[in-house]
Every structure is written in C-alpha cells, then in structure tokens.
mmCIF file of C-alpha atoms and ligand atoms in Angstrom:
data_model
loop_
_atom_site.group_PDB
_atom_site.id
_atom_site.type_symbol
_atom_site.label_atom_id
_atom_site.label_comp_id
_atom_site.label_asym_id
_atom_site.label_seq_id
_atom_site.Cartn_x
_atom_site.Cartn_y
_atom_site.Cartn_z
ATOM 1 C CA UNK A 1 -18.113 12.030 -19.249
ATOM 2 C CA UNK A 2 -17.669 13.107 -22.807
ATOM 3 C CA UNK A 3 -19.416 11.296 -25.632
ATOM 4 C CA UNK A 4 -16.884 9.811 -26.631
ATOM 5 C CA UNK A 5 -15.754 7.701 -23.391
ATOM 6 C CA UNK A 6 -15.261 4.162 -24.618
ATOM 7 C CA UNK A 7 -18.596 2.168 -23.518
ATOM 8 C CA UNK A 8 -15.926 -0.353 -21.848
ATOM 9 C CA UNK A 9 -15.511 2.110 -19.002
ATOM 10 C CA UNK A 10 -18.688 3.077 -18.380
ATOM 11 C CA UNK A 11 -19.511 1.800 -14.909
ATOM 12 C CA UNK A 12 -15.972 2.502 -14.017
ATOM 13 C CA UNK A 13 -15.875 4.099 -10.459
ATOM 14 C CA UNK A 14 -12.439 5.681 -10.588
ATOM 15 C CA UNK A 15 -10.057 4.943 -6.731
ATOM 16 C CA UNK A 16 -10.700 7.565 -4.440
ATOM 17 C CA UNK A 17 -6.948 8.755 -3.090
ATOM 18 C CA UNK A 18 -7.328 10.770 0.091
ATOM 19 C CA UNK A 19 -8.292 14.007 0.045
ATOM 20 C CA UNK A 20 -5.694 16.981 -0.283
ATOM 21 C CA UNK A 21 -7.298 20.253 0.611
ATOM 22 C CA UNK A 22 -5.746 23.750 0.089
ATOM 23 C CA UNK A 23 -7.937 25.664 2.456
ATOM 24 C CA UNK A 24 -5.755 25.331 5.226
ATOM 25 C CA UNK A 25 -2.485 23.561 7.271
ATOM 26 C CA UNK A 26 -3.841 20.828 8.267
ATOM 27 C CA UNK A 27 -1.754 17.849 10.362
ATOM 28 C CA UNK A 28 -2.161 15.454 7.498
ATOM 29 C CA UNK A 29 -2.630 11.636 9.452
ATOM 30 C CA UNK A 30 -4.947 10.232 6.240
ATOM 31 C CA UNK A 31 -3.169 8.685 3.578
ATOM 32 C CA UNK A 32 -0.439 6.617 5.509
ATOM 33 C CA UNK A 33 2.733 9.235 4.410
ATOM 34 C CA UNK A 34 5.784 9.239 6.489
ATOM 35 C CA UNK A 35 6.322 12.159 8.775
ATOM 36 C CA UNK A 36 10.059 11.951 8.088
ATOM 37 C CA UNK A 37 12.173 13.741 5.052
ATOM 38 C CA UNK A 38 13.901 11.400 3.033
ATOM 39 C CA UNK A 39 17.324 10.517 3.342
ATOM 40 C CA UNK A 40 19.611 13.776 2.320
ATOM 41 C CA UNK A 41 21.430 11.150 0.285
ATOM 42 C CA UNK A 42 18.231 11.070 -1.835
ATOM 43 C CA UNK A 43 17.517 14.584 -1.515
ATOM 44 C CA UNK A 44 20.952 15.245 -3.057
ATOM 45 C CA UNK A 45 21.126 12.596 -6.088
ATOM 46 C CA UNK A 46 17.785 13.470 -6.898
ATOM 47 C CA UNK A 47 18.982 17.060 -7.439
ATOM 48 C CA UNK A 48 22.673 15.759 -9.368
ATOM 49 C CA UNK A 49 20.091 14.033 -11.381
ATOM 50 C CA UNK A 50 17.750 17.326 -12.192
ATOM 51 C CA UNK A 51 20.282 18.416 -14.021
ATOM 52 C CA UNK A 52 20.578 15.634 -16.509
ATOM 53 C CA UNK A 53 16.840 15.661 -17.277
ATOM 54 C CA UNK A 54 17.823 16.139 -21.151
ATOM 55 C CA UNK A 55 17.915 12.516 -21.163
ATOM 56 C CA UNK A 56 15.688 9.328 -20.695
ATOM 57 C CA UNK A 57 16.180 6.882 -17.358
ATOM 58 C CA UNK A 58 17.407 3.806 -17.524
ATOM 59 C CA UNK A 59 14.578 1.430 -18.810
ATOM 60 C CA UNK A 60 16.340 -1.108 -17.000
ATOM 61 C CA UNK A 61 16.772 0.093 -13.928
ATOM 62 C CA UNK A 62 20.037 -1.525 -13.857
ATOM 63 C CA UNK A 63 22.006 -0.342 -10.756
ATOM 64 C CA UNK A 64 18.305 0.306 -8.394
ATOM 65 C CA UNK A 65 17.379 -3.072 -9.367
ATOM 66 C CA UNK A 66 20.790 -4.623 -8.238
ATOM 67 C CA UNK A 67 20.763 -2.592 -4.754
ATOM 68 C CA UNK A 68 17.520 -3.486 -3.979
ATOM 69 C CA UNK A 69 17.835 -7.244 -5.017
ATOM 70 C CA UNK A 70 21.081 -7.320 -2.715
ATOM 71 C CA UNK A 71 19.312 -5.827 0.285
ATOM 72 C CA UNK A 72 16.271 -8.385 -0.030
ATOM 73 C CA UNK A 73 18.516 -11.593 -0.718
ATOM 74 C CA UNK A 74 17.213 -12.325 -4.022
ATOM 75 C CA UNK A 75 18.534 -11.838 -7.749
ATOM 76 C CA UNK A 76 18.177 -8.607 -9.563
ATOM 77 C CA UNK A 77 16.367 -11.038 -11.963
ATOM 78 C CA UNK A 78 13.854 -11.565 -9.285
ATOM 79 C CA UNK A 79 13.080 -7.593 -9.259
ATOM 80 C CA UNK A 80 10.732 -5.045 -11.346
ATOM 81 C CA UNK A 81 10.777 -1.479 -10.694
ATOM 82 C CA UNK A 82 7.505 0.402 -11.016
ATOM 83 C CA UNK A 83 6.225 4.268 -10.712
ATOM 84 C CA UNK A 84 4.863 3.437 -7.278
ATOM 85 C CA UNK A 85 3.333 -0.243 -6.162
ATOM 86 C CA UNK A 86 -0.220 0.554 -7.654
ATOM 87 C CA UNK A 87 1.896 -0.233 -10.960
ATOM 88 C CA UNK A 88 2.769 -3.099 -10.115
ATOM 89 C CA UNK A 89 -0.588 -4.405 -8.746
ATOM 90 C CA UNK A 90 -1.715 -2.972 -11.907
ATOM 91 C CA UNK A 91 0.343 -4.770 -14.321
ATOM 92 C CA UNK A 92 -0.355 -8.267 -11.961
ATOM 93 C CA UNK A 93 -4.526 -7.849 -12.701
ATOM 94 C CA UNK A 94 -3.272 -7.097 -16.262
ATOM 95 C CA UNK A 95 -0.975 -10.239 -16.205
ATOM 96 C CA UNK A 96 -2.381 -13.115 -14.683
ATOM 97 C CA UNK A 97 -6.315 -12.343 -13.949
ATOM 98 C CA UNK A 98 -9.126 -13.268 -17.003
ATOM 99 C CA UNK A 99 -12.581 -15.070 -17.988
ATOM 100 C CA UNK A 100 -10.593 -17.729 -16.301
ATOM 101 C CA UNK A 101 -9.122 -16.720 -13.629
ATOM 102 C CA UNK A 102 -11.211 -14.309 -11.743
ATOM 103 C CA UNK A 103 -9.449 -12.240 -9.317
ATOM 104 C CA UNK A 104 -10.235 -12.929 -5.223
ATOM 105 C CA UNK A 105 -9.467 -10.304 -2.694
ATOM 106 C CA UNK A 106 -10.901 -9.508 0.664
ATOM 107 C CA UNK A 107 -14.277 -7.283 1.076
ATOM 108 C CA UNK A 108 -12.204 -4.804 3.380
ATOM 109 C CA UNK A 109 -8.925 -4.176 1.773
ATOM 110 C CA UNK A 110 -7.060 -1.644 -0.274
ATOM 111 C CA UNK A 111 -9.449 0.054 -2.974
ATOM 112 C CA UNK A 112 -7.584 -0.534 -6.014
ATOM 113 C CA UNK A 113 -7.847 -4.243 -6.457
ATOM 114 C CA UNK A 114 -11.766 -3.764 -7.250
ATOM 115 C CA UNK A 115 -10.591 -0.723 -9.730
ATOM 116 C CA UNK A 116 -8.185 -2.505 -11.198
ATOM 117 C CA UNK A 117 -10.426 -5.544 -11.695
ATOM 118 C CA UNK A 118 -13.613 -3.022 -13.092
ATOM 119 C CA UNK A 119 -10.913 -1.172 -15.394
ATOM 120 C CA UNK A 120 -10.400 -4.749 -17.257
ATOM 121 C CA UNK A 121 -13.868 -5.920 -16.617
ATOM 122 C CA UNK A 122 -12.479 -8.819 -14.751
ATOM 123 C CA UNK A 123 -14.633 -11.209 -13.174
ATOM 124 C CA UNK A 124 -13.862 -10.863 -9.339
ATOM 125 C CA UNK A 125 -15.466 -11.828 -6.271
ATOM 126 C CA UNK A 126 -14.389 -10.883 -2.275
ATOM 127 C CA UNK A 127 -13.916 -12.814 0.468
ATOM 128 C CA UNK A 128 -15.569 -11.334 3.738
ATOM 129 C CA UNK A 129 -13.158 -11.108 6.863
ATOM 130 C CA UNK A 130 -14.025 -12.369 10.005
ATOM 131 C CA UNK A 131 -15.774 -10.632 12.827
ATOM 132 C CA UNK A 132 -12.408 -9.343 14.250
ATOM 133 C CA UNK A 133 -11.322 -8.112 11.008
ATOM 134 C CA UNK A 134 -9.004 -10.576 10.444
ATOM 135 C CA UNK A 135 -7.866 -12.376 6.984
ATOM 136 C CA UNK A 136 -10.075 -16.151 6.738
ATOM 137 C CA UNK A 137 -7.043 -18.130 5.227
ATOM 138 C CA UNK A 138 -9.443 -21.093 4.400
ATOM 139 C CA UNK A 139 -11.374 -18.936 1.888
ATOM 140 C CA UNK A 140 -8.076 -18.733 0.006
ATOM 141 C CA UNK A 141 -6.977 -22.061 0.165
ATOM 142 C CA UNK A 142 -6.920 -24.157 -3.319
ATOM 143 C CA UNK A 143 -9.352 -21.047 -4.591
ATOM 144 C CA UNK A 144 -8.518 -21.228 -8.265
ATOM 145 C CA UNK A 145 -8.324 -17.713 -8.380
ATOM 146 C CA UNK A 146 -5.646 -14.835 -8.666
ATOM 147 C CA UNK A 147 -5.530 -14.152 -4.745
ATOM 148 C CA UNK A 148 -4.713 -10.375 -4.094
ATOM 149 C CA UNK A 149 -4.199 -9.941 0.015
ATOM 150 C CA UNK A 150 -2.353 -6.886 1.487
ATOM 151 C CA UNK A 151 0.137 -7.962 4.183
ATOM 152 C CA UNK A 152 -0.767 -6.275 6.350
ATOM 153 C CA UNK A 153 -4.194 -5.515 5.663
ATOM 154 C CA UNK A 154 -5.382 -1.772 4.986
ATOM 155 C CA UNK A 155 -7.188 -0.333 6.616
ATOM 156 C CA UNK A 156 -7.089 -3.017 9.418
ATOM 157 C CA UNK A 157 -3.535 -2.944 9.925
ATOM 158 C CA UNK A 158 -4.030 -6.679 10.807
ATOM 159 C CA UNK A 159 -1.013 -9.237 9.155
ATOM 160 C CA UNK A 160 -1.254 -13.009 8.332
ATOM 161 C CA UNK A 161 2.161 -14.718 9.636
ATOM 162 C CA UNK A 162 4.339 -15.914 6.666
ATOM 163 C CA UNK A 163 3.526 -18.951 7.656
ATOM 164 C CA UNK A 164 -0.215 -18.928 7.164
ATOM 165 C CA UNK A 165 0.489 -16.652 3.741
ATOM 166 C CA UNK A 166 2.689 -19.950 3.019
ATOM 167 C CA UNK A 167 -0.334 -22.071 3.079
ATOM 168 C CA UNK A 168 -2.058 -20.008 0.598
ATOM 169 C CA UNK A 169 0.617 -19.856 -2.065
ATOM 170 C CA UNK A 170 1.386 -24.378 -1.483
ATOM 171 C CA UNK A 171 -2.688 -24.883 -2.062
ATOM 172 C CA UNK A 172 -2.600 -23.005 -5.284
ATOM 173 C CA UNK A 173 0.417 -24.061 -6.920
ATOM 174 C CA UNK A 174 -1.637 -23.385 -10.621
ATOM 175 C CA UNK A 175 -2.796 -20.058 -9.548
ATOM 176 C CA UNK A 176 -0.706 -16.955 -8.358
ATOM 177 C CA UNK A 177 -0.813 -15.132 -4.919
ATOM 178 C CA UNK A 178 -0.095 -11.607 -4.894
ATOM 179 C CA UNK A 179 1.056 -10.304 -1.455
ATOM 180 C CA UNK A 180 1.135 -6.746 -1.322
ATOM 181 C CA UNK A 181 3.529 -5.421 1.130
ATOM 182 C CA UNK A 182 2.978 -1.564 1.109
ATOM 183 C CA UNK A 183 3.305 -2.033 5.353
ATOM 184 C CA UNK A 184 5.525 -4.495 5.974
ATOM 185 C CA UNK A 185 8.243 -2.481 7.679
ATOM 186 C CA UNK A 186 6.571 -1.760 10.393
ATOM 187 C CA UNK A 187 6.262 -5.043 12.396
ATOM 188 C CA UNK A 188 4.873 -7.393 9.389
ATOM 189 C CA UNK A 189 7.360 -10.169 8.567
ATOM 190 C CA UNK A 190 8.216 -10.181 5.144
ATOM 191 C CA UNK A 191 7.195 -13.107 2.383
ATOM 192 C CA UNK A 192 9.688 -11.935 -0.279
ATOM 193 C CA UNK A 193 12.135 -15.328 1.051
ATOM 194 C CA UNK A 194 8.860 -17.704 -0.485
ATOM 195 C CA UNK A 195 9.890 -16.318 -3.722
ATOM 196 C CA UNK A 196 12.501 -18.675 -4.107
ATOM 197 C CA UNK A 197 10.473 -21.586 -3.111
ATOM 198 C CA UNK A 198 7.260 -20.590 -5.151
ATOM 199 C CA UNK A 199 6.630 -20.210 -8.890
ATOM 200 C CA UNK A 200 3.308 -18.509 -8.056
ATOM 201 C CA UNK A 201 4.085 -15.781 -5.696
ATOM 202 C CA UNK A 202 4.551 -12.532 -5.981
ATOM 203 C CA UNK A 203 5.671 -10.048 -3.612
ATOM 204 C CA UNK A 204 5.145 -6.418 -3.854
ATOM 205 C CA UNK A 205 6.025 -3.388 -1.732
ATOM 206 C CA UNK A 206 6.717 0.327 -1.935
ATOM 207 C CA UNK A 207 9.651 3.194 -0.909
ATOM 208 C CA UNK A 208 6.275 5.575 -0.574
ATOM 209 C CA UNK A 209 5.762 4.365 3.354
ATOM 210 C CA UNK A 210 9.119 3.535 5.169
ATOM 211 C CA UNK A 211 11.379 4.922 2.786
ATOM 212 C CA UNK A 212 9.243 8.337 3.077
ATOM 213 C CA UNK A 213 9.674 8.804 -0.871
ATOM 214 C CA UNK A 214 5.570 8.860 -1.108
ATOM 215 C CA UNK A 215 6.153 11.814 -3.815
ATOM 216 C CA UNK A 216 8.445 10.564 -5.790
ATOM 217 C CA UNK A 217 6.323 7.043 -6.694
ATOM 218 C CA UNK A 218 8.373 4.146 -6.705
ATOM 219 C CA UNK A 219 7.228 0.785 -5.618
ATOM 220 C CA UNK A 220 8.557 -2.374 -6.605
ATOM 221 C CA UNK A 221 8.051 -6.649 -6.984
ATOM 222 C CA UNK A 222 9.801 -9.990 -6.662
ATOM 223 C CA UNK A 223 9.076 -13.024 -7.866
ATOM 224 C CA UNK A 224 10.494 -15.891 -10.229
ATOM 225 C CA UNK A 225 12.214 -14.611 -13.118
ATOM 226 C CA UNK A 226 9.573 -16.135 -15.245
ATOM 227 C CA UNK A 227 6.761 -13.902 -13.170
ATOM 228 C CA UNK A 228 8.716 -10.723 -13.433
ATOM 229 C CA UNK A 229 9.264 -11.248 -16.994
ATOM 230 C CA UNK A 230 5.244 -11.232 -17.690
ATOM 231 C CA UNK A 231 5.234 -8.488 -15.909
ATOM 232 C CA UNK A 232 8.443 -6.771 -17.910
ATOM 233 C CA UNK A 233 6.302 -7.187 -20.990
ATOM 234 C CA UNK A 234 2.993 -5.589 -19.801
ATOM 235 C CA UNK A 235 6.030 -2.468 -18.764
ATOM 236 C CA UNK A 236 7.762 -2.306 -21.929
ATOM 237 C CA UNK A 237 3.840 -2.267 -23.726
ATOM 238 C CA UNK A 238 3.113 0.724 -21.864
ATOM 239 C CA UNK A 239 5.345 3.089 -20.038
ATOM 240 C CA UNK A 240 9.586 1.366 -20.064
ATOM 241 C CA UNK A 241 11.108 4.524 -19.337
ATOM 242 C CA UNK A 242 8.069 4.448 -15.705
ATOM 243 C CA UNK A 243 10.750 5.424 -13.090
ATOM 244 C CA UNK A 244 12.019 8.820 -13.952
ATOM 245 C CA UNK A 245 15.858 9.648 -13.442
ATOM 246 C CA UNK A 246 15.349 11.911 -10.261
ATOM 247 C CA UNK A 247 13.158 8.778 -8.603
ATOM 248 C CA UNK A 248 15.880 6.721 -9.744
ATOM 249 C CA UNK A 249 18.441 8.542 -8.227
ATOM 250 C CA UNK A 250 16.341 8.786 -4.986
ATOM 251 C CA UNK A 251 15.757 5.737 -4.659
ATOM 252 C CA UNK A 252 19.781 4.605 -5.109
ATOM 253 C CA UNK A 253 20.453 7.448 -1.874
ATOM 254 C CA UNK A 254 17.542 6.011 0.291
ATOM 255 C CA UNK A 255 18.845 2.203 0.009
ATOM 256 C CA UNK A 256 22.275 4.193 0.631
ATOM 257 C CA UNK A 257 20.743 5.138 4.530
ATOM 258 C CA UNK A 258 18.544 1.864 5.630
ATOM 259 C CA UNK A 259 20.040 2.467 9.174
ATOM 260 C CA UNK A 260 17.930 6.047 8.694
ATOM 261 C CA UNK A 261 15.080 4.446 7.543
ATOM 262 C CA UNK A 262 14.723 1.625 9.988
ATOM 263 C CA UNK A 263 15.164 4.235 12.971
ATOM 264 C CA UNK A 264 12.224 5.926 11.495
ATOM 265 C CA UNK A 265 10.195 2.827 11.316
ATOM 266 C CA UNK A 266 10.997 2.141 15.267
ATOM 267 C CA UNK A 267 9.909 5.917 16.229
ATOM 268 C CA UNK A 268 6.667 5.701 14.102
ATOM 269 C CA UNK A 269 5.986 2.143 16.083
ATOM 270 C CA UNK A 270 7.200 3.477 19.002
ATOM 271 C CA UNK A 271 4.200 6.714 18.094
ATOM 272 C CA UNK A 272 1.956 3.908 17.436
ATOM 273 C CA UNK A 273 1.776 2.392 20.722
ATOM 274 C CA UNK A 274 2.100 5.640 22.664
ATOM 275 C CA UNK A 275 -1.072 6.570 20.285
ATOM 276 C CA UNK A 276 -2.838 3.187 20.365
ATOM 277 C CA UNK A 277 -2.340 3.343 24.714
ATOM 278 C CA UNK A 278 -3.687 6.912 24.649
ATOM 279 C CA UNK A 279 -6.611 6.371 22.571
ATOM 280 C CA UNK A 280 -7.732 3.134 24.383
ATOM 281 C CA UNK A 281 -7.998 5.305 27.754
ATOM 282 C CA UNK A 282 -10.517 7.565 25.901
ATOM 283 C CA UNK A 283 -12.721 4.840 25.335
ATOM 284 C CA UNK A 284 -11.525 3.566 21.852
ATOM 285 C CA UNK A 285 -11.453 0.372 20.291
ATOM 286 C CA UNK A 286 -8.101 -0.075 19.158
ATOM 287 C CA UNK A 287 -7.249 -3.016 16.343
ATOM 288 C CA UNK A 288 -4.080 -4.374 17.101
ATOM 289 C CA UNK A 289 -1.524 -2.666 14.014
ATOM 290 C CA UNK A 290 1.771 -3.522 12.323
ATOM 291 C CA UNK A 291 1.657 -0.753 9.836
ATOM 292 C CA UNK A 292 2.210 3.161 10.386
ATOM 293 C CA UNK A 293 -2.032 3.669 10.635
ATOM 294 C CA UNK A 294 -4.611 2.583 13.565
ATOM 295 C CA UNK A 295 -7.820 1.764 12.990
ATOM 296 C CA UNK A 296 -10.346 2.941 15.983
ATOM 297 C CA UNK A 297 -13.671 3.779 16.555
ATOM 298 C CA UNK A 298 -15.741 4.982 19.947
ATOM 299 C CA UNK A 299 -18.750 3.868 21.207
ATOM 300 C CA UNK A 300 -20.017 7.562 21.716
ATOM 301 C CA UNK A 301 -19.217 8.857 18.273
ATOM 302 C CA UNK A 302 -19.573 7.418 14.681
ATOM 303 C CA UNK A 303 -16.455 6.995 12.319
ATOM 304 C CA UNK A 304 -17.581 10.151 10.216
ATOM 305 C CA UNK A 305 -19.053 12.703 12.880
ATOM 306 C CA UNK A 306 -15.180 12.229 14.580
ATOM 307 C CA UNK A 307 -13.625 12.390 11.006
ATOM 308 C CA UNK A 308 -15.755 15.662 10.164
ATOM 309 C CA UNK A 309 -14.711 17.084 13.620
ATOM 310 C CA UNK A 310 -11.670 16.471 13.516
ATOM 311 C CA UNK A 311 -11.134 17.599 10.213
ATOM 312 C CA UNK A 312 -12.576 21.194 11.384
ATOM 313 C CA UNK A 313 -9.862 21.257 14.251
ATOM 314 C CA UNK A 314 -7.059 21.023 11.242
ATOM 315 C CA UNK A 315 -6.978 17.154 11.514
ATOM 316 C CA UNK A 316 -7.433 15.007 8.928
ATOM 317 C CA UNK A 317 -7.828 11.260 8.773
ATOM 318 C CA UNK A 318 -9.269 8.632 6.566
ATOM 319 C CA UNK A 319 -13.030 7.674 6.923
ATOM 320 C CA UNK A 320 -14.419 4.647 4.846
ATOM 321 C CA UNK A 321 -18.121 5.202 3.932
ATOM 322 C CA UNK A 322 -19.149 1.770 3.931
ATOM 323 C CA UNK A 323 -20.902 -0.598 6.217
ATOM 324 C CA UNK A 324 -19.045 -2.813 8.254
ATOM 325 C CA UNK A 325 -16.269 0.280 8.981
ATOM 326 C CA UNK A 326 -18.889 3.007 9.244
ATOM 327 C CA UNK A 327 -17.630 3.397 13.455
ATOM 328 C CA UNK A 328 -14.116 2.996 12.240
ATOM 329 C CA UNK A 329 -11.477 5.859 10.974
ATOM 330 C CA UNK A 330 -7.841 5.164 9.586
ATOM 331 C CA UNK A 331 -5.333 7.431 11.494
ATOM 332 C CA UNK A 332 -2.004 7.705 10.205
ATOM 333 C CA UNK A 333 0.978 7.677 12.831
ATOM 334 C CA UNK A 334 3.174 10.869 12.503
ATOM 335 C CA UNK A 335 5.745 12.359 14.695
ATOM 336 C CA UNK A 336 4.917 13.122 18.278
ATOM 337 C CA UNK A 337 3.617 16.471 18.015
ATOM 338 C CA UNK A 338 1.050 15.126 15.535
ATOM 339 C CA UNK A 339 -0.128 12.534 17.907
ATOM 340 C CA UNK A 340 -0.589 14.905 20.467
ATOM 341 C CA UNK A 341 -2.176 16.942 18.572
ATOM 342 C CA UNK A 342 -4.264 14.380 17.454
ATOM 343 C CA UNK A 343 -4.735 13.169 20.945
ATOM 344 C CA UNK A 344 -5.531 16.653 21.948
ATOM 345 C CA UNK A 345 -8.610 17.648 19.562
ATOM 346 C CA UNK A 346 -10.353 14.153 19.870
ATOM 347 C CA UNK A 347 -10.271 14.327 24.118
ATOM 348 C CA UNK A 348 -11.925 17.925 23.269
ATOM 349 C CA UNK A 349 -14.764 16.546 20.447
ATOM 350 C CA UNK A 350 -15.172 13.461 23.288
ATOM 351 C CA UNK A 351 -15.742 16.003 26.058
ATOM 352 C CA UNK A 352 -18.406 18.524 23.661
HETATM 353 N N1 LIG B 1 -0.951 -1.159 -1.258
HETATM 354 C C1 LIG B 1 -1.585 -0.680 -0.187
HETATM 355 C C2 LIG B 1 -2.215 -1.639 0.764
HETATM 356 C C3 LIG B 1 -1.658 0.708 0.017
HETATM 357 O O1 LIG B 1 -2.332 1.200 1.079
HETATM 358 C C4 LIG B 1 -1.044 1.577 -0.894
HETATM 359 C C5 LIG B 1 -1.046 3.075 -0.646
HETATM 360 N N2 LIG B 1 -2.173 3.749 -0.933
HETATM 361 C C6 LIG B 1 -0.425 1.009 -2.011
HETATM 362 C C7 LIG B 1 -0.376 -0.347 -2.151
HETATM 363 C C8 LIG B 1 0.179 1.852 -3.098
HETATM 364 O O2 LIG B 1 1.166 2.678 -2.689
HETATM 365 P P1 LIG B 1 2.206 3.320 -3.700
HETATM 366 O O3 LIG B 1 1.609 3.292 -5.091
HETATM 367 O O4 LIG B 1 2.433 4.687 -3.187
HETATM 368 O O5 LIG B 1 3.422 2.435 -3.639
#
C-alpha cells in the first residue's frame, strides 16, 4: 500500500476471484464458467461490432435492454444493464445500504457482499445458515435491513422457493431485498415476476453462467422503474458508457439463440447429477444443487488436502478457507470429459 492510500480503505480486504494459473492446462471446474462457446450469433456481432470501436456504446442500452425485458415479461423500464452482475450488486450497496440501513446477508454466501459493504464502510451484520446449509427465512423476516441473499446460494448451491423469497420481500415492505440470481438457470425458479408486485425488490442475474459470456461481463437487474432509476444515477455518476459495444453486440446474438442456451443448461444438469451420483458412491457428501457447481466433502480427506491434490493432477476447484466449509470444495460442472476427468483423479487421491 502506498502512502498515499486513502485511510478510508485501510482495512479493506480486496474479493478474492479464483485463481487463474499459467503454469499449466489445467481442467478449470473453480469459478462456475460455462464449458460451452457462446452462441456463434454472439461470436459474430461481437466481431461486426470490433470494427466500429471508433465510437462509444449506447449509454442506454436501448435495443439489449428491450430484448431482454421482452424475454423476462417485464418493461425495458424495469431493466439496467451492467459490466457483469457484481455492478449491479455494487451500485445496490451504493444505493440503498447506510448508517441506517445496515446491510444483512448470510455468513456463507458470495464474497462480495462483505467487500462491497467494507468498501463503503457500511454497517453490516450476517445471518448464520442452518446446520444443513440452508437459508433461515425467519432471520430475514421484518429485519429492517437491506437483505442481500443469492438465489441459489453460492457456494451451497441450495435455493429458497419463490415463495419463501416472497415472504421476505411482503415483511419488509420499507426495506429492499436484493435477490441475486447469478444461478438461476439451472433448476432455481426465478423471482424476477415479484417485481411487478413489489416496490422493494430487486432482481439481479448475469449472461456470465448460462449464457457462457463469463468474458465479456455483462450482468443485469429488474425492478420498479423507480429502483432502477436509483440505480441509473449511481451508473451515469460513474461509468454510463459500462457495457462496451462488442458486449453489447454479444449479448443481442446470445438472447438471439435461448433454445442454445437452455440445451446447455439441461446437459450441464444432466453432468450434475451424473457427477453428484458418482461422487456419492466414493463416499462424498453431496448438497443437493440447482446451480452449475456441487458442493462435497469426504470423510477421509479435508476440503483443502483434496483441493491441493487435485490441483497437482491438472484439476482445479474452489476451496473456502474458513470454518464451517473447511471439509467442503466448490466443483464446477463442465462437459463430460471434465467430469470424468474429475471423477477419475479424485477415485485415484481416495485410493493413495
Ligand atoms: N453472484 C454470485 C452468487 C456469483 O457467484 C457471481 C460470480 N462470481 C456473481 C454474482 C457475479 O458474476 P458476474 O459479475 O460475472 O455476473
């Protein structure tokens, strides 16, 4: 840190993404990426759009805004556009969290709600989850707080129902509820129809898992216009022109192909429970998913030794260094020959 780091950010501990090393090809299962290409309808109009890279995007986001609000059933009023979904969960701890309204998330969920709340020096406090990992709606009911829960929860995989995230958002009517969709797609049921029903919801998800656009960054929100407009201004004060044309133009091709990407989604699930069946043979505890990641652990073998071997067979996955998950590693569900491959190096570590 340099000397002249603003004091405001000095017991900032910066989100960890997952690692990316060079040293080698490694099968890549530990930061929830899609095994598929995108669309060639994005690969293409991301290339038409190279060439006109002279010129700023649309800080509107006019037509991708209009596409997207069609396919969800809501108003492209409803919609904001961001460079990835961390933006948008950015802006909404920028938007609606303060002295008083602290921010309320659970102790085992996606990193970035505790940096985003440290960045602002929010006040915040976390909600544990129960014994079987699962979400405690009571602790969120009529909290007074900005609720942040990912729906599915990461790295659980574990989802509320939309009725129980329903509950939630009707006890809090003067406090918002940010559901954070990131893994929806694969076997969640989506919230964003509450939008229309609740002034203090907001729904957020991302092209970077089911769409398999994870490089290009482009996530997205709904909520009443009045929401998205907070959020609008917090855009416009920092970054309007966020989504950059060749994003833009990806994103337009991928909505073009949903029949692509929901095939995907059922051959990752299918993966999943061909992984998930596998892996409970060997001995592992397997939590029940609806995203593209289990979460396992082994009786014989902590969370890290497997991650560390693993990792020196040419497989990575995601190990959390903390407490309660310390057995417990995140794998990502790729294509087939990943999961064997997977399957393959773990039955030989088990067997050492
Ligand atoms: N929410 C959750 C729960 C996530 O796991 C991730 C991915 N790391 C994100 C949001 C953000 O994804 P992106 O910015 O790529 O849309």
């Amino acid at each position: 840190m340099s000397r002249f780091f603003s004091h405001k950010f000095d017991r900032l501990t910066p989100y960890t993404p997952g690692e990316q090393p060079q040293d080698k090809q490694y099968i890549k299962l530990n930061t929830n990426e899609s095994p598929f290409p995108p669309s060639e309808k994005a690969q293409t109009a991301a290339a038409e759009a190279a060439a006109r890279l002279q010129l700023y995007p649309d800080p509107t986001c006019k037509e991708l805004r209009e596409k997207l609000a069609a396919l969800y059933g809501v108003g492209p009023e409803e919609v904001i556009l961001t460079n990835g979904s961390d933006e948008v969960l950015n802006f909404a701890f920028m938007a609606w969290c303060d002295d008083t309204r602290p921010a309320l998330f659970p102790d085992i969920t996606y990193g970035f709600y505790k940096v985003f709340a440290e960045l602002y020096s929010l006040p915040y406090t976390t909600c544990p989850l129960a014994e079987d990992f699962s979400v405690r709606i009571e602790d969120y009911m009529g909290c007074h707080k900005t609720v942040f829960l990912a729906n599915p929860n990461a790295p659980t995989g574990l989802a509320l129902s939309v009725a129980q995230v329903e509950e939630i958002v009707k006890s809090n009517p003067d406090s918002i509820v940010v559901i954070d969709e990131a893994y929806v797609d694969f076997g969640g049921e989506s919230c964003v129809p509450l939008i229309r029903q609740y002034d203090n919801l907001l729904v957020t998800g991302t092209f970077s898992k089911s769409r398999s656009m994870a490089g290009a960054r482009l996530g997205f929100g709904f909520a009443c216009p009045a929401l998205i407009q907070d959020l609008e201004t917090l855009r416009y004060s920092t970054n309007p022109y966020n989504i950059n044309r060749m994003t833009m133009a990806a994103g337009l091709g991928q909505l073009a192909d949903e029949d692509t990407t929901r095939a995907n989604c059922r051959t990752v699930m299918e993966n999943r429970t061909y992984t998930a069946e596998k892996l409970t043979a060997m001995g592992f505890t397997v939590i029940p998913s609806c995203t593209n990641f289990l979460f396992a652990s082994h009786p014989a073998i902590t969370g890290k030794d497997l991650y560390l071997k693993l990792k020196d067979r040419g497989v990575l996955v995601r190990h959390f260094d903390t407490p309660r998950l310390t057995a417990y590693n995140r794998i990502t569900i790729g294509s087939r020959e990943q999961m064997d491959a997977l399957l393959a190096a773990t039955q030989a570590i088990l067997e050492e």
